[in-house]
Tab-separated table of N, CA and C in Angstrom:
chain	number	residue	atom	x	y	z
G	1	UNK	N	33.628	129.462	138.641
G	1	UNK	CA	33.158	128.535	137.612
G	1	UNK	C	32.070	127.647	138.217
G	2	UNK	N	30.928	127.641	137.564
G	2	UNK	CA	29.822	126.851	138.094
G	2	UNK	C	30.025	125.371	137.793
G	3	UNK	N	29.350	124.551	138.556
G	3	UNK	CA	29.454	123.105	138.383
G	3	UNK	C	28.917	122.686	137.014
G	4	UNK	N	27.858	123.367	136.563
G	4	UNK	CA	27.268	123.024	135.270
G	4	UNK	C	28.264	123.301	134.146
G	5	UNK	N	28.933	124.454	134.220
G	5	UNK	CA	29.912	124.797	133.190
G	5	UNK	C	31.058	123.791	133.208
G	6	UNK	N	31.517	123.435	134.411
G	6	UNK	CA	32.584	122.460	134.543
G	6	UNK	C	32.171	121.123	133.935
G	7	UNK	N	30.924	120.739	134.151
G	7	UNK	CA	30.417	119.481	133.609
G	7	UNK	C	30.415	119.468	132.094
G	8	UNK	N	30.024	120.586	131.482
G	8	UNK	CA	29.972	120.637	130.027
G	8	UNK	C	31.385	120.618	129.437
G	9	UNK	N	32.323	121.297	130.120
G	9	UNK	CA	33.716	121.288	129.657
G	9	UNK	C	34.267	119.868	129.745
G	10	UNK	N	33.982	119.186	130.831
G	10	UNK	CA	34.438	117.807	131.007
G	10	UNK	C	33.859	116.906	129.933
G	11	UNK	N	32.577	117.087	129.633
G	11	UNK	CA	31.924	116.273	128.610
G	11	UNK	C	32.561	116.524	127.246
G	12	UNK	N	32.857	117.783	126.955
G	12	UNK	CA	33.482	118.124	125.677
G	12	UNK	C	34.858	117.480	125.575
G	13	UNK	N	35.644	117.582	126.644
G	13	UNK	CA	36.976	116.983	126.642
G	13	UNK	C	36.881	115.464	126.486
G	14	UNK	N	35.939	114.849	127.189
G	14	UNK	CA	35.775	113.402	127.101
G	14	UNK	C	35.432	112.988	125.667
G	15	UNK	N	34.579	113.785	125.012
G	15	UNK	CA	34.207	113.496	123.629
G	15	UNK	C	35.422	113.597	122.720
G	16	UNK	N	36.214	114.658	122.904
G	16	UNK	CA	37.418	114.841	122.092
G	16	UNK	C	38.389	113.683	122.294
G	17	UNK	N	38.584	113.292	123.536
G	17	UNK	CA	39.492	112.178	123.831
G	17	UNK	C	38.990	110.895	123.168
G	18	UNK	N	37.688	110.648	123.270
G	18	UNK	CA	37.112	109.448	122.674
G	18	UNK	C	37.296	109.451	121.160
G	19	UNK	N	37.054	110.602	120.533
G	19	UNK	CA	37.221	110.704	119.083
G	19	UNK	C	38.678	110.473	118.690
G	20	UNK	N	39.598	111.066	119.457
G	20	UNK	CA	41.024	110.912	119.170
G	20	UNK	C	41.435	109.453	119.279
G	21	UNK	N	40.997	108.795	120.334
G	21	UNK	CA	41.327	107.381	120.522
G	21	UNK	C	40.749	106.532	119.402
G	22	UNK	N	39.504	106.813	119.046
G	22	UNK	CA	38.848	106.030	117.998
G	22	UNK	C	39.569	106.188	116.669
G	23	UNK	N	39.875	107.426	116.281
G	23	UNK	CA	40.562	107.649	115.012
G	23	UNK	C	41.975	107.073	115.059
G	24	UNK	N	42.622	107.183	116.213
G	24	UNK	CA	43.962	106.625	116.360
G	24	UNK	C	43.955	105.119	116.196
G	25	UNK	N	42.972	104.461	116.789
G	25	UNK	CA	42.870	103.006	116.666
G	25	UNK	C	42.564	102.605	115.234
G	26	UNK	N	41.723	103.384	114.568
G	26	UNK	CA	41.374	103.091	113.180
G	26	UNK	C	42.619	103.150	112.309
G	27	UNK	N	43.424	104.201	112.487
G	27	UNK	CA	44.650	104.351	111.704
G	27	UNK	C	45.596	103.187	111.984
G	28	UNK	N	45.732	102.824	113.259
G	28	UNK	CA	46.627	101.725	113.624
G	28	UNK	C	46.185	100.405	113.007
G	29	UNK	N	44.894	100.105	113.055
G	29	UNK	CA	44.416	98.841	112.505
G	29	UNK	C	44.562	98.823	110.987
G	30	UNK	N	44.306	99.966	110.323
G	30	UNK	CA	44.480	100.034	108.875
G	30	UNK	C	45.941	99.811	108.511
G	31	UNK	N	46.850	100.422	109.276
G	31	UNK	CA	48.280	100.262	109.026
G	31	UNK	C	48.689	98.808	109.219
G	32	UNK	N	48.188	98.182	110.280
G	32	UNK	CA	48.513	96.779	110.554
G	32	UNK	C	47.994	95.888	109.430
G	33	UNK	N	46.797	96.167	108.931
G	33	UNK	CA	46.241	95.379	107.831
G	33	UNK	C	47.112	95.503	106.592
G	34	UNK	N	47.578	96.711	106.291
G	34	UNK	CA	48.434	96.922	105.130
G	34	UNK	C	49.736	96.147	105.270
G	35	UNK	N	50.301	96.168	106.473
G	35	UNK	CA	51.549	95.438	106.707
G	35	UNK	C	51.339	93.943	106.485
G	36	UNK	N	50.218	93.417	106.935
G	36	UNK	CA	49.929	91.991	106.766
G	36	UNK	C	49.772	91.648	105.289
G	37	UNK	N	49.087	92.519	104.557
G	37	UNK	CA	48.886	92.284	103.120
G	37	UNK	C	50.239	92.295	102.406
G	38	UNK	N	51.099	93.266	102.742
G	38	UNK	CA	52.426	93.341	102.121
G	38	UNK	C	53.233	92.091	102.438
G	39	UNK	N	53.140	91.606	103.666
G	39	UNK	CA	53.873	90.406	104.063
G	39	UNK	C	53.404	89.213	103.232
G	40	UNK	N	52.109	89.134	102.938
G	40	UNK	CA	51.588	88.046	102.130
G	40	UNK	C	52.134	88.139	100.708
G	41	UNK	N	52.215	89.353	100.167
G	41	UNK	CA	52.705	89.509	98.800
G	41	UNK	C	54.196	89.219	98.694
G	42	UNK	N	54.932	89.377	99.786
G	42	UNK	CA	56.362	89.071	99.760
G	42	UNK	C	56.589	87.599	99.435
G	43	UNK	N	55.665	86.767	99.847
G	43	UNK	CA	55.789	85.351	99.535
G	43	UNK	C	55.464	85.155	98.072
């Protein structure tokens, strides 16, 4: 396996990880916002 090929695979994996983290954080923050809104309506 050449170094160039290894580099491109690493870059692809890094991109996938970044996308996964970003979407995961987005879902978490949206869920947290919904919980806060529901808590306000409980009052």
